[in-house]
Amino acid sequence: MTGAHELPQSERAEGLHKKNAGLPEEEHIDESSSVGAGTLSVDPDGDSGVGDLGTVESSTTSLSSSMYETVEENGRTYHKYKEGSYLLPNDENELSRLDLQHHLCKLTLHGKSHLAPLKDPKNVLDFGTGTGIWAIEFADEYPEANVLGTDLSPILPAYVPPNCRFEIDDAQDDWLYQEKFDYIHGRLLAMCFADPLPIFRKAYNSLNPGGYFEMFDFDARFRYIDDSGAGTPLSKWSEMMVSGAEKLGRIITHAPNHKRYFEEAGFVDLVEERFQWPLNPWPKGKYHKTLGLWYNQDLHEGMEGITMAVFTRVYGKKKEEVQEIVKEVLKDVDDRNIHSYLALFVVYGRKPE
């Protein structure tokens, strides 16, 4: 891991290690592998290959006090600044899950923090930075770069490298940065925007000529390699999430169109890589089993937070009703006879010289 993790960690990070003991760690994935997900296929031997996957070993900012405020809803806290713009909570449980998800993303990319072919980037922007863990690790990886992380929620990591800083900002507002960037990064932001194309155009305008923009995102509708999900609570939940988020002004299925949006924004030399996160270790192969173990834990940590705002605001469900729905859905998440996965897309492109 990077230098950021060699220093004393916050209680959240320590809790992450304890909660996720038994999950495979990044170093057990062959980082020399070519980037790419391969093809999902069912493991007929069930647990075969799971037991040897190993275990996890697992700011600076100057802001007005009002920007630190949160609002409470159904026992979860949400950002106060631009209230309602983001559908997921920002409490400690969610922040811990986001750190877990960061490791899942690194596993997906075989230990890489990015796929764009960067050469000595000087100014870097990570918008929608979440807990800031990607920005911190990137700053350690590229000590000559100045890394800025932005988010709607205040970012307060325990350790920040001297070449990394954080600001509260809404990517949907005008981008008024004083500097131009050599690399702009966004990850897992499907819940954030009704239309990502204007965001991609802002990224284009904020890059230096020759700079790269990269998005790592998901299509929120669960997919299946067969008919094993038909009529299940999982399938119904997925469709309700997509429809409910749209009613709240968020289209969460844009990722398959990102490459086209990049082109429309003016980027060239476009590359798209596709990946899958199985919902549990049902597929064959160590790589997909590992991702399935981590994503299963991610869903157990986050399913209530993902569901609560949409199902209470759109469908009028009570908190207790949502919790019962989540229990039923998580049974399907754990069922290895349901061959479901989340589709992910990494797209990067260059601003012409």
mmCIF file of N, CA, C and O in Angstrom, residues 24-63:
data_model
loop_
_atom_site.group_PDB
_atom_site.id
_atom_site.type_symbol
_atom_site.label_atom_id
_atom_site.label_comp_id
_atom_site.label_asym_id
_atom_site.label_seq_id
_atom_site.Cartn_x
_atom_site.Cartn_y
_atom_site.Cartn_z
ATOM 1 N N PRO A 24 -10.203 -11.215 0.488
ATOM 2 C CA PRO A 24 -8.885 -11.278 -0.152
ATOM 3 C C PRO A 24 -8.277 -9.906 -0.293
ATOM 4 O O PRO A 24 -8.963 -8.922 -0.477
ATOM 5 N N GLU A 25 -6.965 -9.821 -0.212
ATOM 6 C CA GLU A 25 -6.296 -8.538 -0.345
ATOM 7 C C GLU A 25 -5.780 -8.340 -1.762
ATOM 8 O O GLU A 25 -5.662 -9.265 -2.542
ATOM 9 N N GLU A 26 -5.457 -7.042 -2.070
ATOM 10 C CA GLU A 26 -5.070 -6.705 -3.437
ATOM 11 C C GLU A 26 -3.838 -7.461 -3.916
ATOM 12 O O GLU A 26 -3.753 -7.884 -5.052
ATOM 13 N N GLU A 27 -2.877 -7.647 -3.009
ATOM 14 C CA GLU A 27 -1.615 -8.234 -3.432
ATOM 15 C C GLU A 27 -1.770 -9.673 -3.919
ATOM 16 O O GLU A 27 -0.879 -10.217 -4.541
ATOM 17 N N HIS A 28 -2.890 -10.299 -3.626
ATOM 18 C CA HIS A 28 -3.094 -11.686 -4.054
ATOM 19 C C HIS A 28 -3.607 -11.777 -5.492
ATOM 20 O O HIS A 28 -3.808 -12.847 -6.008
ATOM 21 N N ILE A 29 -3.844 -10.631 -6.103
ATOM 22 C CA ILE A 29 -4.217 -10.606 -7.518
ATOM 23 C C ILE A 29 -2.960 -10.313 -8.328
ATOM 24 O O ILE A 29 -2.186 -9.423 -7.997
ATOM 25 N N ASP A 30 -2.760 -11.026 -9.388
ATOM 26 C CA ASP A 30 -1.564 -10.865 -10.210
ATOM 27 C C ASP A 30 -1.609 -9.525 -10.919
ATOM 28 O O ASP A 30 -2.355 -9.331 -11.860
ATOM 29 N N GLU A 31 -0.801 -8.568 -10.450
ATOM 30 C CA GLU A 31 -0.818 -7.230 -11.032
ATOM 31 C C GLU A 31 -0.110 -7.184 -12.382
ATOM 32 O O GLU A 31 -0.161 -6.184 -13.084
ATOM 33 N N SER A 32 0.562 -8.252 -12.759
ATOM 34 C CA SER A 32 1.192 -8.284 -14.075
ATOM 35 C C SER A 32 0.194 -8.657 -15.162
ATOM 36 O O SER A 32 0.496 -8.597 -16.345
ATOM 37 N N SER A 33 -1.019 -9.056 -14.732
ATOM 38 C CA SER A 33 -2.033 -9.438 -15.706
ATOM 39 C C SER A 33 -2.395 -8.246 -16.569
ATOM 40 O O SER A 33 -2.347 -7.105 -16.134
ATOM 41 N N SER A 34 -2.784 -8.504 -17.790
ATOM 42 C CA SER A 34 -3.293 -7.426 -18.627
ATOM 43 C C SER A 34 -4.620 -6.986 -18.049
ATOM 44 O O SER A 34 -5.388 -7.776 -17.529
ATOM 45 N N VAL A 35 -4.883 -5.678 -18.104
ATOM 46 C CA VAL A 35 -6.123 -5.158 -17.561
ATOM 47 C C VAL A 35 -7.270 -5.661 -18.401
ATOM 48 O O VAL A 35 -7.260 -5.598 -19.619
ATOM 49 N N GLY A 36 -8.306 -6.124 -17.734
ATOM 50 C CA GLY A 36 -9.464 -6.658 -18.427
ATOM 51 C C GLY A 36 -10.124 -7.685 -17.555
ATOM 52 O O GLY A 36 -9.492 -8.294 -16.697
ATOM 53 N N ALA A 37 -11.421 -7.870 -17.750
ATOM 54 C CA ALA A 37 -12.174 -8.665 -16.813
ATOM 55 C C ALA A 37 -12.325 -10.115 -17.230
ATOM 56 O O ALA A 37 -12.640 -10.962 -16.423
ATOM 57 N N GLY A 38 -12.117 -10.448 -18.492
ATOM 58 C CA GLY A 38 -12.405 -11.793 -18.930
ATOM 59 C C GLY A 38 -13.900 -12.012 -19.028
ATOM 60 O O GLY A 38 -14.680 -11.076 -19.055
ATOM 61 N N THR A 39 -14.320 -13.275 -19.048
ATOM 62 C CA THR A 39 -15.723 -13.605 -19.225
ATOM 63 C C THR A 39 -16.254 -14.310 -18.000
ATOM 64 O O THR A 39 -15.613 -15.210 -17.473
ATOM 65 N N LEU A 40 -17.426 -13.896 -17.541
ATOM 66 C CA LEU A 40 -18.049 -14.530 -16.397
ATOM 67 C C LEU A 40 -18.632 -15.872 -16.785
ATOM 68 O O LEU A 40 -19.344 -15.982 -17.785
ATOM 69 N N SER A 41 -18.350 -16.905 -16.000
ATOM 70 C CA SER A 41 -18.988 -18.207 -16.185
ATOM 71 C C SER A 41 -19.159 -18.846 -14.816
ATOM 72 O O SER A 41 -18.385 -18.600 -13.899
ATOM 73 N N VAL A 42 -20.195 -19.668 -14.685
ATOM 74 C CA VAL A 42 -20.556 -20.240 -13.393
ATOM 75 C C VAL A 42 -19.531 -21.269 -12.960
ATOM 76 O O VAL A 42 -19.068 -22.085 -13.756
ATOM 77 N N ASP A 43 -19.155 -21.221 -11.663
ATOM 78 C CA ASP A 43 -18.272 -22.231 -11.089
ATOM 79 C C ASP A 43 -19.123 -23.421 -10.653
ATOM 80 O O ASP A 43 -19.902 -23.319 -9.701
ATOM 81 N N PRO A 44 -19.004 -24.564 -11.300
ATOM 82 C CA PRO A 44 -19.828 -25.717 -10.933
ATOM 83 C C PRO A 44 -19.450 -26.316 -9.593
ATOM 84 O O PRO A 44 -20.212 -27.089 -9.018
ATOM 85 N N ASP A 45 -18.273 -25.948 -9.063
ATOM 86 C CA ASP A 45 -17.810 -26.526 -7.801
ATOM 87 C C ASP A 45 -18.117 -25.655 -6.595
ATOM 88 O O ASP A 45 -17.630 -25.905 -5.499
ATOM 89 N N GLY A 46 -18.891 -24.615 -6.804
ATOM 90 C CA GLY A 46 -19.323 -23.786 -5.678
ATOM 91 C C GLY A 46 -18.186 -23.058 -5.012
ATOM 92 O O GLY A 46 -17.660 -22.096 -5.536
ATOM 93 N N ASP A 47 -17.749 -23.533 -3.829
ATOM 94 C CA ASP A 47 -16.725 -22.854 -3.039
ATOM 95 C C ASP A 47 -15.321 -23.051 -3.580
ATOM 96 O O ASP A 47 -14.375 -22.477 -3.050
ATOM 97 N N SER A 48 -15.151 -23.853 -4.620
ATOM 98 C CA SER A 48 -13.817 -24.153 -5.118
ATOM 99 C C SER A 48 -13.046 -22.880 -5.425
ATOM 100 O O SER A 48 -13.501 -22.022 -6.152
ATOM 101 N N GLY A 49 -11.867 -22.749 -4.848
ATOM 102 C CA GLY A 49 -11.011 -21.594 -5.128
ATOM 103 C C GLY A 49 -11.238 -20.434 -4.202
ATOM 104 O O GLY A 49 -10.529 -19.443 -4.275
ATOM 105 N N VAL A 50 -12.225 -20.508 -3.284
ATOM 106 C CA VAL A 50 -12.486 -19.388 -2.391
ATOM 107 C C VAL A 50 -11.562 -19.423 -1.188
ATOM 108 O O VAL A 50 -11.037 -18.410 -0.752
ATOM 109 N N GLY A 51 -11.313 -20.611 -0.651
ATOM 110 C CA GLY A 51 -10.619 -20.710 0.623
ATOM 111 C C GLY A 51 -9.193 -20.234 0.602
ATOM 112 O O GLY A 51 -8.649 -19.886 1.647
ATOM 113 N N ASP A 52 -8.544 -20.176 -0.558
ATOM 114 C CA ASP A 52 -7.135 -19.819 -0.600
ATOM 115 C C ASP A 52 -6.914 -18.375 -1.030
ATOM 116 O O ASP A 52 -5.826 -17.999 -1.435
ATOM 117 N N LEU A 53 -7.946 -17.539 -0.905
ATOM 118 C CA LEU A 53 -7.819 -16.181 -1.421
ATOM 119 C C LEU A 53 -7.176 -15.228 -0.423
ATOM 120 O O LEU A 53 -6.971 -14.067 -0.731
ATOM 121 N N GLY A 54 -6.911 -15.671 0.801
ATOM 122 C CA GLY A 54 -6.159 -14.830 1.712
ATOM 123 C C GLY A 54 -7.047 -13.954 2.568
ATOM 124 O O GLY A 54 -8.263 -14.027 2.560
ATOM 125 N N THR A 55 -6.426 -13.059 3.347
ATOM 126 C CA THR A 55 -7.147 -12.162 4.235
ATOM 127 C C THR A 55 -6.677 -10.742 4.025
ATOM 128 O O THR A 55 -5.595 -10.477 3.542
ATOM 129 N N VAL A 56 -7.518 -9.825 4.412
ATOM 130 C CA VAL A 56 -7.183 -8.408 4.266
ATOM 131 C C VAL A 56 -6.262 -7.966 5.391
ATOM 132 O O VAL A 56 -6.504 -8.257 6.549
ATOM 133 N N GLU A 57 -5.182 -7.329 5.083
ATOM 134 C CA GLU A 57 -4.391 -6.587 6.060
ATOM 135 C C GLU A 57 -4.773 -5.125 5.862
ATOM 136 O O GLU A 57 -4.507 -4.536 4.856
ATOM 137 N N SER A 58 -5.403 -5.534 6.386
ATOM 138 C CA SER A 58 -5.650 -4.187 5.994
ATOM 139 C C SER A 58 -4.794 -3.077 6.742
ATOM 140 O O SER A 58 -3.799 -3.405 7.230
ATOM 141 N N SER A 59 -6.530 17.333 6.857
ATOM 142 C CA SER A 59 -6.749 17.906 5.511
ATOM 143 C C SER A 59 -6.760 19.343 5.626
ATOM 144 O O SER A 59 -7.075 19.908 6.660
ATOM 145 N N THR A 60 -6.286 18.675 4.637
ATOM 146 C CA THR A 60 -6.236 20.115 4.806
ATOM 147 C C THR A 60 -7.407 20.735 4.095
ATOM 148 O O THR A 60 -7.647 20.477 2.934
ATOM 149 N N THR A 61 -8.189 21.631 4.772
ATOM 150 C CA THR A 61 -9.307 22.316 4.124
ATOM 151 C C THR A 61 -9.732 23.478 4.997
ATOM 152 O O THR A 61 -9.633 23.439 6.209
ATOM 153 N N SER A 62 -10.164 24.541 4.366
ATOM 154 C CA SER A 62 -10.638 25.720 5.083
ATOM 155 C C SER A 62 -12.038 26.000 4.608
ATOM 156 O O SER A 62 -12.234 26.440 3.478
ATOM 157 N N LEU A 63 -13.038 25.755 5.478
ATOM 158 C CA LEU A 63 -14.424 25.816 5.058
ATOM 159 C C LEU A 63 -15.249 26.532 6.110
ATOM 160 O O LEU A 63 -14.950 26.502 7.294
#
